[in-house]
Coordinates of C-alpha atoms and ligand atoms in Angstrom, one line a residue:
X1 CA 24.3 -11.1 13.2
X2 CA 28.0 -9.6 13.5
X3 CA 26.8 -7.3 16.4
X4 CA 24.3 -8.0 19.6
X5 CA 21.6 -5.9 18.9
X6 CA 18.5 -5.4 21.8
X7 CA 15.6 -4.4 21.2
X8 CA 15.0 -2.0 23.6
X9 CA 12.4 0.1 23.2
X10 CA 8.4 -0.6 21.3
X11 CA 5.4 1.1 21.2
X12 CA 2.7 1.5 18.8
X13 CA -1.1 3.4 18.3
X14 CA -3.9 1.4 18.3
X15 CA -4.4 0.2 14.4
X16 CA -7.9 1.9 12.9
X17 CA -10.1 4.3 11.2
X18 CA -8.1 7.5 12.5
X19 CA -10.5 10.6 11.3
X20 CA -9.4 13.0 13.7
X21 CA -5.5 12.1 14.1
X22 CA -2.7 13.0 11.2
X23 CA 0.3 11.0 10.1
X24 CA 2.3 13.3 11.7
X25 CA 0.5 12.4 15.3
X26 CA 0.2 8.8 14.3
X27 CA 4.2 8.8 14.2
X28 CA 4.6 11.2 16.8
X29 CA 2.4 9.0 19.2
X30 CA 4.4 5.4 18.6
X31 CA 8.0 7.3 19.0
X32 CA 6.9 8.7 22.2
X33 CA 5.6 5.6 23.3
X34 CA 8.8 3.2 22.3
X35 CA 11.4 6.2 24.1
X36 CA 9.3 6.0 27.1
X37 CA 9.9 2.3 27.3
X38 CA 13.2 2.4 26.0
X39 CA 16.1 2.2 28.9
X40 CA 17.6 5.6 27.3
X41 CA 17.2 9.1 26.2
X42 CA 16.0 10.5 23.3
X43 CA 19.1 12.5 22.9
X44 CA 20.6 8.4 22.7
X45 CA 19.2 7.8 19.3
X46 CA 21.7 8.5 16.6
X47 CA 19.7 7.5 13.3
X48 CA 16.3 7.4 12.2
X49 CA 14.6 5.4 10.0
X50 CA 11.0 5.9 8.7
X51 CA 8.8 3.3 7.0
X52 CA 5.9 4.3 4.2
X53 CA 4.3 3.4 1.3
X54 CA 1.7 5.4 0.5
X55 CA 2.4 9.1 1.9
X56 CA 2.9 10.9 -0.9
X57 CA -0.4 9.5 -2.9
X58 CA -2.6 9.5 -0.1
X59 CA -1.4 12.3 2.7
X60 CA 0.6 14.8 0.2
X61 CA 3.4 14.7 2.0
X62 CA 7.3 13.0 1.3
X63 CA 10.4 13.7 3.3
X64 CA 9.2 11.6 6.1
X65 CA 12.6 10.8 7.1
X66 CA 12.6 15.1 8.6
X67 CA 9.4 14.2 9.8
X68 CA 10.0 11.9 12.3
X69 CA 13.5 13.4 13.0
X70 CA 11.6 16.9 13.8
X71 CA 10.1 15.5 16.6
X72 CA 13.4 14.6 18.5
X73 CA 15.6 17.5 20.0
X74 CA 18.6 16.9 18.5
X75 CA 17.1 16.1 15.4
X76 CA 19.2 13.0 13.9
X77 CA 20.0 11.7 10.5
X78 CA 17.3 10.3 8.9
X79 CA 16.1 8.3 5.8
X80 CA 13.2 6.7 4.7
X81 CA 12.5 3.0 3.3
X82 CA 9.7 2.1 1.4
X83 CA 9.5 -2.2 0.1
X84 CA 5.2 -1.8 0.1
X85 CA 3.6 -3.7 2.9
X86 CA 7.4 -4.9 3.9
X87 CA 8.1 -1.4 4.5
X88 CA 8.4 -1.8 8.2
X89 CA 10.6 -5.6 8.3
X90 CA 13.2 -3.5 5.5
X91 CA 13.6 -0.6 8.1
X92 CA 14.5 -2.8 11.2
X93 CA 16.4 -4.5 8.6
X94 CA 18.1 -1.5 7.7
X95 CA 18.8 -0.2 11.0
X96 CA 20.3 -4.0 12.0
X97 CA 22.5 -2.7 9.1
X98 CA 23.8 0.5 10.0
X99 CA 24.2 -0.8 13.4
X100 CA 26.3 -4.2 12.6
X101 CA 28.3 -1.6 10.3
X102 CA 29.0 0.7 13.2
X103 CA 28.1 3.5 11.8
X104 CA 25.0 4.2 14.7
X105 CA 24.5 2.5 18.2
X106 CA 20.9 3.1 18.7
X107 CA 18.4 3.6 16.1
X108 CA 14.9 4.4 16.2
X109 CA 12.6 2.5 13.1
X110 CA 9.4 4.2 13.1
X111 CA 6.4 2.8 10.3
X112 CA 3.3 4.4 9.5
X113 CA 0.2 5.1 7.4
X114 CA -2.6 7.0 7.3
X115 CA -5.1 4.9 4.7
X116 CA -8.5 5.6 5.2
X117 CA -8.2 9.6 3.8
X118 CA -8.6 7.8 0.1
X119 CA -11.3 6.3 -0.9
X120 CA -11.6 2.5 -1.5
X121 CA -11.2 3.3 -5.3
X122 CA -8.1 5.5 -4.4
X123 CA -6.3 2.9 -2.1
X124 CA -6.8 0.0 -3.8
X125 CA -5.3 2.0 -6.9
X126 CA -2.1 3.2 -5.0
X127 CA -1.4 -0.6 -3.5
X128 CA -1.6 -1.5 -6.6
X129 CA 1.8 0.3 -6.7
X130 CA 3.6 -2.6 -5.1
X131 CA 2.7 -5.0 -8.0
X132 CA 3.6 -4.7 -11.8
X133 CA 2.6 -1.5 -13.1
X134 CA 3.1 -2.8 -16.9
X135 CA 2.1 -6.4 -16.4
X136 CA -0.4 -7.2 -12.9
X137 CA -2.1 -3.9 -13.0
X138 CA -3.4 -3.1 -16.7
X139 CA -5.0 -6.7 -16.5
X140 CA -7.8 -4.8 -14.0
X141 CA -6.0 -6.8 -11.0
X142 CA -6.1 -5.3 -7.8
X143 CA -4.3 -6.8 -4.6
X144 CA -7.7 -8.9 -3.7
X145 CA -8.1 -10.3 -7.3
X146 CA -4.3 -11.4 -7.6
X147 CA -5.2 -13.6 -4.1
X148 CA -8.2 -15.2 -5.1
X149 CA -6.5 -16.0 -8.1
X150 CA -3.7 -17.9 -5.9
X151 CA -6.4 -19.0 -3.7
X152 CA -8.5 -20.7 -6.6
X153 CA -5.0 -21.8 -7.7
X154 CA -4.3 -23.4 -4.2
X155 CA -7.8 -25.0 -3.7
X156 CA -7.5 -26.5 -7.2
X157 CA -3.9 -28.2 -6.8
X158 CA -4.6 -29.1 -2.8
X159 CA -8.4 -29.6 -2.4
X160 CA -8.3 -27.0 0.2
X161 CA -12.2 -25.9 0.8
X162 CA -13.9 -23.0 1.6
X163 CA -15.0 -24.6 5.0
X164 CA -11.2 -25.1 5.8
X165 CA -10.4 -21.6 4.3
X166 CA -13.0 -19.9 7.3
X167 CA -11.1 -21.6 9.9
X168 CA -7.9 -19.0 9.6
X169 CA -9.5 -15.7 9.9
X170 CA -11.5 -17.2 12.7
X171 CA -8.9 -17.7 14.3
X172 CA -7.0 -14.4 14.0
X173 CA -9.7 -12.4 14.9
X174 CA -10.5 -14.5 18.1
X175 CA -6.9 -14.2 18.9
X176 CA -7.5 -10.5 18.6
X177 CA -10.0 -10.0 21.4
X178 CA -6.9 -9.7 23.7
X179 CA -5.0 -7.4 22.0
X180 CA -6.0 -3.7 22.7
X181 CA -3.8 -2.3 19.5
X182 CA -6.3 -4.0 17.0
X183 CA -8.5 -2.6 14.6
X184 CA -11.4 -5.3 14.8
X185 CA -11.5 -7.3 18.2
X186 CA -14.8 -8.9 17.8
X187 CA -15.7 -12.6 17.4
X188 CA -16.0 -14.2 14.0
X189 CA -17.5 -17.6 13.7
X190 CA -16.4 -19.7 10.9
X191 CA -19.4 -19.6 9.3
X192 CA -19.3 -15.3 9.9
X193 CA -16.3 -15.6 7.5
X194 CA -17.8 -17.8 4.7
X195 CA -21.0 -15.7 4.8
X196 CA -19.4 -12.4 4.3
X197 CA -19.2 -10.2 1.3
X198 CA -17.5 -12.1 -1.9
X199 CA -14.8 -9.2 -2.9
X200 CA -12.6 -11.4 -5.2
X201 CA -14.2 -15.0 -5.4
X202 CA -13.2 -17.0 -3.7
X203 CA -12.1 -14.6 -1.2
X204 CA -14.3 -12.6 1.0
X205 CA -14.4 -9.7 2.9
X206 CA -13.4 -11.3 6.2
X207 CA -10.5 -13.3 4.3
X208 CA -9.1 -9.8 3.9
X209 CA -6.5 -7.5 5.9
X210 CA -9.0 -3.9 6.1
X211 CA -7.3 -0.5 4.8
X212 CA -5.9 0.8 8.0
X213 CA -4.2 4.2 10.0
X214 CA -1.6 3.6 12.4
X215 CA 2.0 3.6 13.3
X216 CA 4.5 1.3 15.3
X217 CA 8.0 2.2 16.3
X218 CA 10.7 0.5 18.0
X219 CA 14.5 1.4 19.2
X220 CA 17.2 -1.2 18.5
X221 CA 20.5 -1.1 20.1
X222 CA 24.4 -2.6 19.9
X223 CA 24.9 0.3 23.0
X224 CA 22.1 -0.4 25.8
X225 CA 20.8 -4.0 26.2
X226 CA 17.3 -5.6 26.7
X227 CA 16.4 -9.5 27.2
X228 CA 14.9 -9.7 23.9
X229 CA 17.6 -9.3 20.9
X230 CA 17.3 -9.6 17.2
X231 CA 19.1 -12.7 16.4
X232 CA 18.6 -12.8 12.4
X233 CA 17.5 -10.4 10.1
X234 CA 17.1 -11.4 6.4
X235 CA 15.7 -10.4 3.3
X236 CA 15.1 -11.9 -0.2
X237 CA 13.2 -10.9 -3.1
X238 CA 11.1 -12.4 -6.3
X239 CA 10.3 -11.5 -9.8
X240 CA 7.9 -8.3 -9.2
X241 CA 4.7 -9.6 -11.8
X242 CA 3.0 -13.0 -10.8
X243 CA 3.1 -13.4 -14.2
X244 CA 6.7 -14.6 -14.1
X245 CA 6.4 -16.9 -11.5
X246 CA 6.5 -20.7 -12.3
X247 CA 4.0 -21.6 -9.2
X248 CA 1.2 -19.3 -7.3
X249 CA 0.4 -21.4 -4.6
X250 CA 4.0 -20.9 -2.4
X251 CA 5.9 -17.6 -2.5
X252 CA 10.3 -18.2 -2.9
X253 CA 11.5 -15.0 -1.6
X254 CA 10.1 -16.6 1.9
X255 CA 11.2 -19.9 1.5
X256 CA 15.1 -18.4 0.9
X257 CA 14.3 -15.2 3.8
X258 CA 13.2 -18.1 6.1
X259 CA 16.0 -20.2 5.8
X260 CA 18.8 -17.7 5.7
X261 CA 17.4 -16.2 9.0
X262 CA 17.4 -20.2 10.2
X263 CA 21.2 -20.2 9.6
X264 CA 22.3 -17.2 11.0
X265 CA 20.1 -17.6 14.2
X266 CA 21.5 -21.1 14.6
X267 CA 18.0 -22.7 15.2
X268 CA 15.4 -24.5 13.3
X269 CA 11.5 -24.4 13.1
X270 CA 11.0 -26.5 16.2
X271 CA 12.7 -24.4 18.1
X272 CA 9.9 -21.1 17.4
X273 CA 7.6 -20.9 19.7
X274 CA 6.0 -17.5 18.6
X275 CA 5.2 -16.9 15.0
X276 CA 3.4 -13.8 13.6
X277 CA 3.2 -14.1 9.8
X278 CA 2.3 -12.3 6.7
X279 CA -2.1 -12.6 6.3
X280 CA -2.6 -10.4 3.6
X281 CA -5.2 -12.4 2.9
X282 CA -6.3 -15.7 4.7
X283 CA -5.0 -17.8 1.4
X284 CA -1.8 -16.2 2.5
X285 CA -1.8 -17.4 6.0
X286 CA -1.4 -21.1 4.7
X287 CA 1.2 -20.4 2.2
X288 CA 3.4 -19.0 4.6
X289 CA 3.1 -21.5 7.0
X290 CA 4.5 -24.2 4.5
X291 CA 6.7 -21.7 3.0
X292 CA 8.5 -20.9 6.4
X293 CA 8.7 -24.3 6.8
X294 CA 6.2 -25.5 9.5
X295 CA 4.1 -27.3 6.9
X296 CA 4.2 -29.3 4.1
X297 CA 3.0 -28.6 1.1
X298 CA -1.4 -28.6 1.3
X299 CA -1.0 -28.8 5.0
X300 CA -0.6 -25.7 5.9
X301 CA -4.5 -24.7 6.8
X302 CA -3.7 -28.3 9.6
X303 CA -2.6 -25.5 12.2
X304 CA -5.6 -24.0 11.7
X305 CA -7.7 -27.3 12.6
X306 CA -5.4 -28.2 15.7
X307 CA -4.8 -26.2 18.6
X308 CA -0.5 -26.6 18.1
X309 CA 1.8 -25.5 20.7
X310 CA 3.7 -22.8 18.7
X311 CA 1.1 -19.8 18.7
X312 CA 1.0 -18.4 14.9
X313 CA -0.6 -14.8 14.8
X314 CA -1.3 -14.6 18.8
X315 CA -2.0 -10.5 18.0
X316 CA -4.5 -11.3 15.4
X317 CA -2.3 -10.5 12.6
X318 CA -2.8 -8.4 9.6
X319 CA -6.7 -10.0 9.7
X320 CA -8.1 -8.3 12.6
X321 CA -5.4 -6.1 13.8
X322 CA -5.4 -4.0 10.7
X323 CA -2.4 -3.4 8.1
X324 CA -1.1 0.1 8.1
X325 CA 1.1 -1.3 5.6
X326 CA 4.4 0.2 6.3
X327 CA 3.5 -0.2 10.0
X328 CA 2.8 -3.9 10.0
X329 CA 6.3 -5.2 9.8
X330 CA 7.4 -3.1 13.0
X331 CA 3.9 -4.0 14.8
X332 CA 4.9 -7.9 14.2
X333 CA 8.5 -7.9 15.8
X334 CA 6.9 -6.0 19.0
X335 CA 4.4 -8.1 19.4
X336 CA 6.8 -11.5 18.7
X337 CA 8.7 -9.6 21.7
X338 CA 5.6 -9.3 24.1
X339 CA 5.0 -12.5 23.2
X340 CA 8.3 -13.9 24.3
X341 CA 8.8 -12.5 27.5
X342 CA 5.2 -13.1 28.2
X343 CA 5.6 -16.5 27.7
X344 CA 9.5 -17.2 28.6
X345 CA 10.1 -19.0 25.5
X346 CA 13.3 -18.7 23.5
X347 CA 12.7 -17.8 19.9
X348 CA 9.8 -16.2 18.1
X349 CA 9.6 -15.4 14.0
X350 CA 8.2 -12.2 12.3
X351 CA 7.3 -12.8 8.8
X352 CA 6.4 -9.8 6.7
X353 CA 6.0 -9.8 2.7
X354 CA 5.7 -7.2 0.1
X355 CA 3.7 -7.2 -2.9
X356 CA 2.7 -10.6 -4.0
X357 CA 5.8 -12.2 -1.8
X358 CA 8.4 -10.0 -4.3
X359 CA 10.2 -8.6 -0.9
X360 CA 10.2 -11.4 1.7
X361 CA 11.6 -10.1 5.4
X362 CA 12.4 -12.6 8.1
X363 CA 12.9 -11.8 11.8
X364 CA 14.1 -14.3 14.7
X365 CA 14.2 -12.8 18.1
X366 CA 15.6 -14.2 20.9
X367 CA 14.7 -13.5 24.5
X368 CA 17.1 -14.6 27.3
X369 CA 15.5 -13.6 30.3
X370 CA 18.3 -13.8 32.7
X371 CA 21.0 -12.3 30.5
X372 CA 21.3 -8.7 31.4
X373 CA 19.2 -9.1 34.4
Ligands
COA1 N1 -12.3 -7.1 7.8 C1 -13.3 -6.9 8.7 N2 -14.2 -5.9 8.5 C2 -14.0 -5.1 7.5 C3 -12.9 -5.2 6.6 C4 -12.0 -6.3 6.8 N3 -11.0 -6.5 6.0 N4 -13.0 -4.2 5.7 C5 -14.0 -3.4 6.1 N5 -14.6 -4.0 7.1 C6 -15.9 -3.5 7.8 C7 -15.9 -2.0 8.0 O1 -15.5 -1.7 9.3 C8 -17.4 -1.7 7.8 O2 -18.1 -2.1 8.9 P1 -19.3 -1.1 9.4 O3 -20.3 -1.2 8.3 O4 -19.7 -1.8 10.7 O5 -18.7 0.2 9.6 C9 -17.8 -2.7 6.7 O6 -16.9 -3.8 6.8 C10 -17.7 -2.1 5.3 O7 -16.5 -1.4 5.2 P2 -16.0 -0.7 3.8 O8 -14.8 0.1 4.2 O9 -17.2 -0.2 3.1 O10 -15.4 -2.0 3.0 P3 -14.9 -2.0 1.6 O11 -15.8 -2.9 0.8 O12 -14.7 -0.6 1.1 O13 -13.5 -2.6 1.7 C11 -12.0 -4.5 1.4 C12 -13.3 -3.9 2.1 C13 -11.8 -5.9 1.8 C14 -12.2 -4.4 -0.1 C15 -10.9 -3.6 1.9 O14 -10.7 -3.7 3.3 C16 -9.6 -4.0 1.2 O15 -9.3 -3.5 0.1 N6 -8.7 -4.8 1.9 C17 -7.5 -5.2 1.3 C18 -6.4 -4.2 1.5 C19 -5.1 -4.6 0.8 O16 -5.1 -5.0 -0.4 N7 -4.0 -4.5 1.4 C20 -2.7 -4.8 0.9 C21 -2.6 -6.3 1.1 S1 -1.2 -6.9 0.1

């Protein structure tokens, strides 16, 4: 990074089924709480940026950029990003840009979605908006369909099973029991999984992330300093249509995200304690893992059947804590943060992917405990 940027303030809703709360006081609610934990003012944040996907199809409104910038008193600059379920990773992104430029010294990056107004028919149509609308979508695929497709794809070149398969949403929602931000915390046996609901063969309802509400938020600064600082921030991108890809089963945009963000933090894989990555879907869970390089080909779904040091989707992930979408990639750098100073470890990796991998975003936070102490 050319600047030191902290991350100094986080806060989130709880990720769910939110009837009786609006966008409007979804965002309002994860601002307030990441300036309350945030070692400065409100008046101290001189940009805003908002992440959303789905706004205008499902809430009627745009402009969310004013939005979020009406409920601060000074009312900064604004602008809103929008890179489907990456929405969130491209803000911080962005904002890591305008502040290595100079051009701000804190920023607030606020994502947020309010899904579960549309019906299924509805939602899965406007998602369908971060895939090819000429070449994925008139073929009657939806998001669910175009990952059992890679998941047939997968089990046929690697022999993965459906046995193996269970193991990672298991895990994610067990994981999720302690988090009190997530949608589903209940227990899930393996065998739960593989007797749920068949939405896109061979992927059930339990391999998949649930339509969600919610909003996360998070203040990053070059001006005021926290233990916990962003030390790469990187972004790639693929073809758009699956069609055009020459393999299904790994994703490239993450495999060149991952290892840009390597470089500029100076470390490798072994040194990552804290992973939360990009399960979409649970077929997705094991492609990332080889794609970000902490498996090899085929032996991704190995994390699942050891209990490994590094802690891959502590949270519960996109699984069991929901997938608001454009709040997911802000929800996974807070909780990599928690994470780190929770444990004391160094380095932790938020891996957040939109569309069928097309925009890859790769975070590496650092956390030096003693540094501004
Ligand atoms: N995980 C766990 N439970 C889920 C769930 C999920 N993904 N989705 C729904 N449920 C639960 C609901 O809470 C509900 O429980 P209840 O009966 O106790 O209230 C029950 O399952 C049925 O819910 P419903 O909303 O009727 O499910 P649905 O069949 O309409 O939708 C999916 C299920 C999987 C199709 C939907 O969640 C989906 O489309 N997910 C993928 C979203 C997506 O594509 N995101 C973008 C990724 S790139």
């Amino acid at each position: 990074m050319q600047k030191d940027i902290s991350l100094i303030g986080i806060g989130q809703t709880k990720f769910g089924e939110w009837w009786g709360k609006s966008l409007f006081t979804l965002v309002e609610e994860a601002v307030d709480s990441a300036i309350q934990s945030a070692p400065c003012s409100a008046l101290d944040i001189d940009f805003i940026i908002v992440a959303n996907m789905l706004a205008e199809s499902v809430n009627g409104q745009a402009h969310l950029g004013a939005v979020a910038s009406s409920l601060l008193p000074h009312h900064p600059p604004a602008l809103r990003v929008e890179a489907a379920c990456a929405s969130g990773s491209i803000a911080v992104h962005t904002a890591c840009a305008l502040l290595e430029s100079g051009r701000a010294e804190t920023v607030l990056v606020v994502g947020a979605e309010k899904m579960t107004d549309a019906s299924g028919d509805e939602i899965t149509t406007a998602l369908m908006g971060a895939a090819d609308s000429e070449k994925d979508a008139p073929c009657g695929l939806t998001f669910p369909g175009i990952f059992g497709l890679v998941a047939r794809r997968y089990m046929h070149e690697y022999g993965l099973t459906r046995e193996q398969l269970n193991l990672v949403s298991a895990r994610h929602h067990c994981n999720a029991l302690k988090n009190p931000f997530a949608q589903f915390r209940q227990e899930m046996t393996p065998e739960q999984i593989g007797a749920s609901a068949i939405v896109a063969d061979p992927l059930r309802l339990l391999d998949c992330s649930p339509v969600s509400d919610g909003a996360a938020a998070c203040i990053l600064s070059t001006k005021h300093r926290s233990p916990v600082r962003i030390a790469a921030s990187q972004t790639s991108t693929d073809t758009l249509s699956i069609t055009d890809r020459p393999v299904l089963t790994s994703f490239a945009a993450t495999k060149d995200a991952v290892q840009r963000a390597l470089d500029e933090a100076d470390v490798s894989t072994s040194d990552i304690a804290h992973v939360e990555l990009h399960d979409c879907f649970s077929i997705a869970a094991v492609i990332a893992l080889e794609d970000l390089g902490f498996a090899e080909p085929g032996e991704g779904i190995r994390w699942y059947e050891r209990n490994e040091a590094m802690s891959v989707n502590a949270s519960g992930g996109l699984k069991a804590c929901g997938h608001p979408v454009a709040a997911t990639g802000i929800k996974q750098i807070i909780d990599v943060s928690k994470q780190l100073q929770a444990s004391g470890k160094h380095f932790g990796l938020a891996h957040n992917f939109g569309g069928v991998g097309a925009t890859c975003c790769v975070h590496i936070l650092q956390h030096s405990p003693h540094a501004y102490a």
